[in-house]
PDB file of C-alpha atoms in Angstrom:
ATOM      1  CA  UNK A  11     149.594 105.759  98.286  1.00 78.00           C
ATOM      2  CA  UNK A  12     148.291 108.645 100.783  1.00 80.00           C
ATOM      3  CA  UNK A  13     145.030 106.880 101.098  1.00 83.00           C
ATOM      4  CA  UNK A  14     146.223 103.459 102.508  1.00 88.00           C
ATOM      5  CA  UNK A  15     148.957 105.086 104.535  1.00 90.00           C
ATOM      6  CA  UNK A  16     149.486 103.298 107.928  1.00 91.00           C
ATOM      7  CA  UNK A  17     148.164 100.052 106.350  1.00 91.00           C
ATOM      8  CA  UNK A  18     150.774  97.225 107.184  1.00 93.00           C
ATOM      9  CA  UNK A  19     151.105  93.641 105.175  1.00 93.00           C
ATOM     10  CA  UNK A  20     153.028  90.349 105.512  1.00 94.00           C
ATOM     11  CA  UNK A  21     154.607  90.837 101.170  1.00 95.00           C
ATOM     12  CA  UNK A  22     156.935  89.823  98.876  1.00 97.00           C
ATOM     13  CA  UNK A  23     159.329  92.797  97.344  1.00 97.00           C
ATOM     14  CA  UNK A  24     161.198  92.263  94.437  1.00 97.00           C
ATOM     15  CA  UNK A  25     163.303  94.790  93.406  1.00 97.00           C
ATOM     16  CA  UNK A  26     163.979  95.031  89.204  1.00 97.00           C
ATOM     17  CA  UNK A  27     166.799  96.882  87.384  1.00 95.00           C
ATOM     18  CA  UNK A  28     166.619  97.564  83.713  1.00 88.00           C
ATOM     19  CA  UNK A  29     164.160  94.450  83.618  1.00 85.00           C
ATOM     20  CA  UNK A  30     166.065  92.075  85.723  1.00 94.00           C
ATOM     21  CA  UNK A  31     165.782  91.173  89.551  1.00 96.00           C
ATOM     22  CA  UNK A  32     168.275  92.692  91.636  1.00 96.00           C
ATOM     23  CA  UNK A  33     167.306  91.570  94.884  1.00 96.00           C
ATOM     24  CA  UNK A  34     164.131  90.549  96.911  1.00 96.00           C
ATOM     25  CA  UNK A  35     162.833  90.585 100.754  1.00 97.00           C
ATOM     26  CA  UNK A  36     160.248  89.468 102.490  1.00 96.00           C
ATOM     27  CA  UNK A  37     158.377  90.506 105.518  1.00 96.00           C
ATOM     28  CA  UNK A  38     155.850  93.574 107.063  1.00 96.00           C
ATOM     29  CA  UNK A  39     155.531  96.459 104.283  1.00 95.00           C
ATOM     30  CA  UNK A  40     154.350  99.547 105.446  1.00 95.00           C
ATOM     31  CA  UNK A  41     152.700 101.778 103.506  1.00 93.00           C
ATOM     32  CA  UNK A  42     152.772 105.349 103.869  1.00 93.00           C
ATOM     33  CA  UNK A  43     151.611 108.746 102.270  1.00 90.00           C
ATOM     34  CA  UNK A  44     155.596 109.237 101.070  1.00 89.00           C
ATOM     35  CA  UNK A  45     155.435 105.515  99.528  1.00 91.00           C
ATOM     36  CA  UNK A  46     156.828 102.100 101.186  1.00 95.00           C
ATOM     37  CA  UNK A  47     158.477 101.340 103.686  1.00 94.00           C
ATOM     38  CA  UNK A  48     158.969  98.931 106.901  1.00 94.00           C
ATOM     39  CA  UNK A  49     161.935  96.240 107.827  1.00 93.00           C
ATOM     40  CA  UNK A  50     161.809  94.647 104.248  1.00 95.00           C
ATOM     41  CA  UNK A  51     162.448  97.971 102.684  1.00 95.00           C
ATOM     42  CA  UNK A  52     165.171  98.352 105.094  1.00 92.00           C
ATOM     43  CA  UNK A  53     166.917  95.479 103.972  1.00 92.00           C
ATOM     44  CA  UNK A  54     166.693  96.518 100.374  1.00 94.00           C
ATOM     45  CA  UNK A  55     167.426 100.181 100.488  1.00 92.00           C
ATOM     46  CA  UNK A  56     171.024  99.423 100.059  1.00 89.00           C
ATOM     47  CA  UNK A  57     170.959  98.023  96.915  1.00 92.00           C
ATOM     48  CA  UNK A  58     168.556 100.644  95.820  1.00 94.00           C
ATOM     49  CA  UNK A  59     170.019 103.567  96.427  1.00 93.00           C
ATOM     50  CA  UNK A  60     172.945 102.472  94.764  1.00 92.00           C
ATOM     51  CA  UNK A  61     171.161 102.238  91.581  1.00 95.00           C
ATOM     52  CA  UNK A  62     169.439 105.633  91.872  1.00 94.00           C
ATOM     53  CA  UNK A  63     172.486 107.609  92.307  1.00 93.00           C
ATOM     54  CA  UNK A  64     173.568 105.850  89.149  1.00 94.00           C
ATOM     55  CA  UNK A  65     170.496 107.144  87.827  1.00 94.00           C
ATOM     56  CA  UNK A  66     168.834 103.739  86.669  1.00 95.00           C
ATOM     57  CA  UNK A  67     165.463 102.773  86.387  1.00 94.00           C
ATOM     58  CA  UNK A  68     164.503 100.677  89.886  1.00 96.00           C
ATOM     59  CA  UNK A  69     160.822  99.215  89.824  1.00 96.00           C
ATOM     60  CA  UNK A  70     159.460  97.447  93.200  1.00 96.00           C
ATOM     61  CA  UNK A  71     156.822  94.228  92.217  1.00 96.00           C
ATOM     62  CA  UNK A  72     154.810  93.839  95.370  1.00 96.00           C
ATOM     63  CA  UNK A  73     153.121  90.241  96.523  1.00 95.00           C
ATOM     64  CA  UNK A  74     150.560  91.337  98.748  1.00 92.00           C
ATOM     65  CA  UNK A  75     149.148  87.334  99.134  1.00 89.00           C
ATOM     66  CA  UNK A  76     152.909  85.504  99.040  1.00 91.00           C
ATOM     67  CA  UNK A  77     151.666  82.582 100.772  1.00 87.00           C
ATOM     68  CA  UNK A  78     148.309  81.769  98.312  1.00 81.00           C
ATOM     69  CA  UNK A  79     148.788  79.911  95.237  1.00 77.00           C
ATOM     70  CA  UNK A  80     146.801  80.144  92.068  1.00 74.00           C
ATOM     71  CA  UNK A  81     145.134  77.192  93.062  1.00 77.00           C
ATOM     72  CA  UNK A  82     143.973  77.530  96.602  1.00 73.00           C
ATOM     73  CA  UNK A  83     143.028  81.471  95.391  1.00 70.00           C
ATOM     74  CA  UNK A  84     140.275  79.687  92.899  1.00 70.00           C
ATOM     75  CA  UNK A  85     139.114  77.916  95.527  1.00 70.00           C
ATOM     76  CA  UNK A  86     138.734  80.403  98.165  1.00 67.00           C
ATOM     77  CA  UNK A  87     136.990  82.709  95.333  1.00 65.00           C
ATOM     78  CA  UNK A  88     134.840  79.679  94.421  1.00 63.00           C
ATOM     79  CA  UNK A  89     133.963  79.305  97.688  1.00 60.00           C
ATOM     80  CA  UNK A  90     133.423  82.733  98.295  1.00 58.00           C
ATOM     81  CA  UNK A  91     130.738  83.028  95.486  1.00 58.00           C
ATOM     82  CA  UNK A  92     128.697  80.261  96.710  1.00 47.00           C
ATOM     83  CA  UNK A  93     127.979  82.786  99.914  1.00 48.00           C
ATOM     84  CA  UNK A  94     128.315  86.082  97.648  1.00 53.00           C
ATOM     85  CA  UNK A  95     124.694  86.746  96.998  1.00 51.00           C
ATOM     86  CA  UNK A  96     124.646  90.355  95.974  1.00 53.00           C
ATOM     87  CA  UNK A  97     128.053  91.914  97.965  1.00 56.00           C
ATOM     88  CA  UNK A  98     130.153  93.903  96.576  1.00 62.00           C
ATOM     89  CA  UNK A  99     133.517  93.014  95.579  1.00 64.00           C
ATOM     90  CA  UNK A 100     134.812  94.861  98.545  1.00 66.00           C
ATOM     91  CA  UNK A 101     132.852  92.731 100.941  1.00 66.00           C
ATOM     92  CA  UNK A 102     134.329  89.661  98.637  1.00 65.00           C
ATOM     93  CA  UNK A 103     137.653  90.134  99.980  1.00 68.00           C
ATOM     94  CA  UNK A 104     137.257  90.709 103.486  1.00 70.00           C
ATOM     95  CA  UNK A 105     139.715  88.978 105.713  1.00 72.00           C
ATOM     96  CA  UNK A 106     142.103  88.757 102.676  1.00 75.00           C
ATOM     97  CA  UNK A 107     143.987  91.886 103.155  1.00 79.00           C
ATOM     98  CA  UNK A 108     143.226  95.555 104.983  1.00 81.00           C
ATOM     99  CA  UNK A 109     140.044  96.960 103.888  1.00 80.00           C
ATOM    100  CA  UNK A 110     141.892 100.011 103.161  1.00 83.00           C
ATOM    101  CA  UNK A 111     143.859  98.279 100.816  1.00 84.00           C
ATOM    102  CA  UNK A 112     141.465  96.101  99.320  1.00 80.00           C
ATOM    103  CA  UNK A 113     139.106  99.173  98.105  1.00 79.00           C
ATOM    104  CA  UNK A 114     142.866 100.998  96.939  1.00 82.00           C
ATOM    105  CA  UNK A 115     143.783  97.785  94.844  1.00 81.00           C
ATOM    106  CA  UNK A 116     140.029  97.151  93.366  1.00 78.00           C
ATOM    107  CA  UNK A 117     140.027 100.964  92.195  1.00 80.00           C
ATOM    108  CA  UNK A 118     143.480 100.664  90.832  1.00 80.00           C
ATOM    109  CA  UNK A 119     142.163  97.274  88.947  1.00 76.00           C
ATOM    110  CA  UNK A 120     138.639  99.179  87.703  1.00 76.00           C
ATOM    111  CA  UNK A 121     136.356  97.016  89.734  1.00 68.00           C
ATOM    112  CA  UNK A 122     133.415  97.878  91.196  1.00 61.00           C
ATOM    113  CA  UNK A 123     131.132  94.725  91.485  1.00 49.00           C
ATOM    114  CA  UNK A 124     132.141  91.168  92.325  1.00 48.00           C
ATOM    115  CA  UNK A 125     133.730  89.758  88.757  1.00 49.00           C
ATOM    116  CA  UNK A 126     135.428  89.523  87.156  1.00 53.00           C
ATOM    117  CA  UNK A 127     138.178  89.217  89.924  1.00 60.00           C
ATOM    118  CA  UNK A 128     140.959  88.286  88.115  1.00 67.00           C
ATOM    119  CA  UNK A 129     142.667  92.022  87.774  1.00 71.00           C
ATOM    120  CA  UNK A 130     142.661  92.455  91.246  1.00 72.00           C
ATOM    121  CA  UNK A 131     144.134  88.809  92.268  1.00 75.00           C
ATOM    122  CA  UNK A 132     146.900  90.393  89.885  1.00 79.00           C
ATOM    123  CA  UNK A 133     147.574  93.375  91.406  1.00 81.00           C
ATOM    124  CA  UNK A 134     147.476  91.335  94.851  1.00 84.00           C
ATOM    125  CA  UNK A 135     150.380  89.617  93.090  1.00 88.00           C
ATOM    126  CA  UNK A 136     152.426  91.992  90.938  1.00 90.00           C
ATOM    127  CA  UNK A 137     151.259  95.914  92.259  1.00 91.00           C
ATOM    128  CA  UNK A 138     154.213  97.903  90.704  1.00 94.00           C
ATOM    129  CA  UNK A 139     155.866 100.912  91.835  1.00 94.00           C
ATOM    130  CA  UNK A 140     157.895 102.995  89.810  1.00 94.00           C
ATOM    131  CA  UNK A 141     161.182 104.076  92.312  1.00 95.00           C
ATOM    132  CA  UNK A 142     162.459 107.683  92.072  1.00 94.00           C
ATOM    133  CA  UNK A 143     163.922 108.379  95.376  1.00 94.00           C
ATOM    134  CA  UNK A 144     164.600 107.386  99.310  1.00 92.00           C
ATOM    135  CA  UNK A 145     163.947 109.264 102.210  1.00 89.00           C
ATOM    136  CA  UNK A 146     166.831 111.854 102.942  1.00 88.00           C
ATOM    137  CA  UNK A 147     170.162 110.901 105.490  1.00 85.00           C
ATOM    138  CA  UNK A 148     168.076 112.493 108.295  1.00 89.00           C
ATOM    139  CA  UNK A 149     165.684 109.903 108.685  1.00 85.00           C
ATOM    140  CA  UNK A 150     168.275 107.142 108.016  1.00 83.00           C
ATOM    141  CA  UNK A 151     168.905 104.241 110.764  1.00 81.00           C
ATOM    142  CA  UNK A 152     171.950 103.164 108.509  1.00 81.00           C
ATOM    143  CA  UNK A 153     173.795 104.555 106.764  1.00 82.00           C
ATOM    144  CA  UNK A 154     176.381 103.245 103.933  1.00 84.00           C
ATOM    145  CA  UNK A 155     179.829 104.100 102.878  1.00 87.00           C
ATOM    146  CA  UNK A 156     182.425 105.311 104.657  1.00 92.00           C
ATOM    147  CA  UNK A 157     186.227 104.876 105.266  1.00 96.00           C
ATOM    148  CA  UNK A 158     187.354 100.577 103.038  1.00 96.00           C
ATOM    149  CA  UNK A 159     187.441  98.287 105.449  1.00 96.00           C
ATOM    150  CA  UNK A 160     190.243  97.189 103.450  1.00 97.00           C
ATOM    151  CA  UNK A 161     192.313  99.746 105.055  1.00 97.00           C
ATOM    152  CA  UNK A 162     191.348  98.936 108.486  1.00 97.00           C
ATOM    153  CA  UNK A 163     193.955  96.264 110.802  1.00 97.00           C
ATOM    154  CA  UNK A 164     192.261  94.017 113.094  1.00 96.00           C
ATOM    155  CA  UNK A 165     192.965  96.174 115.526  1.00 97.00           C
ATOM    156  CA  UNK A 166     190.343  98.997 113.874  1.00 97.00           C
ATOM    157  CA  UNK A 167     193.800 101.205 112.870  1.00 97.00           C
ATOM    158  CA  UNK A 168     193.816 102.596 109.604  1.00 97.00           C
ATOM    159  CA  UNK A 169     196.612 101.485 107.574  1.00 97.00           C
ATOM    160  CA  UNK A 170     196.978 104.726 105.751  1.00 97.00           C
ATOM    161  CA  UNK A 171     197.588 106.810 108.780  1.00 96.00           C
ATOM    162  CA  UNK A 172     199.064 105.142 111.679  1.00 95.00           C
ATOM    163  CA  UNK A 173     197.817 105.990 115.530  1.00 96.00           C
ATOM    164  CA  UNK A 174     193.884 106.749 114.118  1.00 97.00           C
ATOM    165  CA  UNK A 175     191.512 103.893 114.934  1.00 98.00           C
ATOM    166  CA  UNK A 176     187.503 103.913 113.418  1.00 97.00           C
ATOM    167  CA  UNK A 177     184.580 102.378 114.493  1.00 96.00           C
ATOM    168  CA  UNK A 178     181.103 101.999 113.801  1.00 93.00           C
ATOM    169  CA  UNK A 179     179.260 103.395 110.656  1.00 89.00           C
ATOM    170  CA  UNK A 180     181.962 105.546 110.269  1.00 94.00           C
ATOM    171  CA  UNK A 181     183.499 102.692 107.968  1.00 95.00           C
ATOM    172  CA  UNK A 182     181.790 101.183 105.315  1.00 93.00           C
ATOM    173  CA  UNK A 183     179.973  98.335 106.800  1.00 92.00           C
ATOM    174  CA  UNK A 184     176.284  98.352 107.302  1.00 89.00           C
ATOM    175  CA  UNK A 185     174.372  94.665 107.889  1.00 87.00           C
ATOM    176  CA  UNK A 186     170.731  93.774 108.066  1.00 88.00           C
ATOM    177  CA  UNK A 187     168.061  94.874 110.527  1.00 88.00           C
ATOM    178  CA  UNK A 188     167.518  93.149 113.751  1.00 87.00           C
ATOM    179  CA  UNK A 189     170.542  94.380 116.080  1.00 90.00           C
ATOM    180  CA  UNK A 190     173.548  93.362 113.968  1.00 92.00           C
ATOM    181  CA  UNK A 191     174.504  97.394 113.438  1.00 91.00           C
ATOM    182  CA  UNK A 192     174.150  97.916 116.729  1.00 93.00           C
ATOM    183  CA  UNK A 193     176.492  95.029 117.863  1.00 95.00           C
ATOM    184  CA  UNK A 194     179.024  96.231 115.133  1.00 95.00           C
ATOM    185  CA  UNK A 195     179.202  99.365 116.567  1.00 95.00           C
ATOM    186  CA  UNK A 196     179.640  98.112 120.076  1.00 96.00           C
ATOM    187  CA  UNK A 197     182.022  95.532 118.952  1.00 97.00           C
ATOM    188  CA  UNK A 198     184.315  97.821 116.900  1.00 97.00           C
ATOM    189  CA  UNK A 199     184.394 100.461 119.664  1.00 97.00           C
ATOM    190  CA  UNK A 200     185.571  97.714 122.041  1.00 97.00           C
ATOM    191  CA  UNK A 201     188.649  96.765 119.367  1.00 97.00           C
ATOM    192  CA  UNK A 202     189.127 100.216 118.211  1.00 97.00           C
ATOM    193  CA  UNK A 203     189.690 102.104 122.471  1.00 97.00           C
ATOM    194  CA  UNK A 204     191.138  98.740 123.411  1.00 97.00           C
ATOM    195  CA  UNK A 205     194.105  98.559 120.801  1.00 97.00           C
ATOM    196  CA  UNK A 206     193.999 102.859 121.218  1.00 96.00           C
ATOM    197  CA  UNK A 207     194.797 102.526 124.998  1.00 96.00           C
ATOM    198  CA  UNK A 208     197.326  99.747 124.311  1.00 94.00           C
ATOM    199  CA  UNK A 209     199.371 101.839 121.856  1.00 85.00           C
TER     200      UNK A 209
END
């Protein structure tokens, strides 16, 4: 992906297990030279990583155009042709997506002149990427795991060794993007000093 890094789309990622869909998100992908990434990816990293350290085989499906049907994509491209004259296929999708990604996809789908069309409308839809690995803990914003919640009171004490409170990512709770880690963190610091100073 090196030569569309720092290219960012509104997609569709659906994540697939062992041929079946494990989970799917929907938002800004970012592409980068190390491989995807961006609040979507975020969301299903969890689930992912999981699956990796169990060794399985993860594949991400990519919708590059979630919001264009079959139907209204015929009639943009028949549209389109009635101006083409002699562009290239390049110049065919402008507007559609990045240009950077646009000439990536139409190389991936062997396309060089302005039909047929029809492989690159499918790897708009369904560009898949074979999953081997995340980025390391250092460049984490989350991270999972951690002491069972299970074994936590209310009052952020363990259960298992009385007078030793947790908080924050230190137990195994980690939500979705968009300030809800931060507000656990805050939250269970609050419960965790409060019932600490109390005891």
């Amino acid at each position: 992906l090196k030569g569309i890094a720092g290219v960012r789309a509104d997609s569709e990622i659906r994540v697939f297990c062992d041929g079946g869909e494990i989970c799917r998100e929907r938002g800004e992908l970012q592409l980068t030279d190390y491989g995807i990434s961006g609040i979507p990816i975020f969301q299903l990293s969890r689930r992912v990583n999981y699956l990796l350290r169990d060794r399985r085989n993860v594949t991400a499906q990519i919708d590059f155009l979630p919001d264009l049907t079959q139907e209204s994509y015929e009639e943009l491209q028949a549209g389109r042709k009635l101006l083409q004259g002699d562009r290239t296929a390049e110049e065919f999708f402008t507007g559609m997506l990045h240009k950077k990604l646009t000439a990536a996809l139409l190389k991936m789908a062997g396309i060089r002149l302005a039909p047929p069309m029809r492989a690159y409308y499918n790897l708009c839809r369904n560009l898949k990427l074979h999953i081997t690995e995340s980025n390391p803990y250092e460049n984490a914003q989350v991270s999972a795991g951690g002491v069972d919640v299970r074994e936590i009171k209310p009052t952020m004490e363990s259960k298992i060794c009385p007078g030793v409170y947790f908080a924050g990512e230190i137990l195994d709770v980690d939500g979705r993007c968009g300030g809800y880690n931060l507000q656990w963190a805050w939250s269970s610091g609050y419960l965790a000093g409060y019932h600490a100073a109390l005891a």
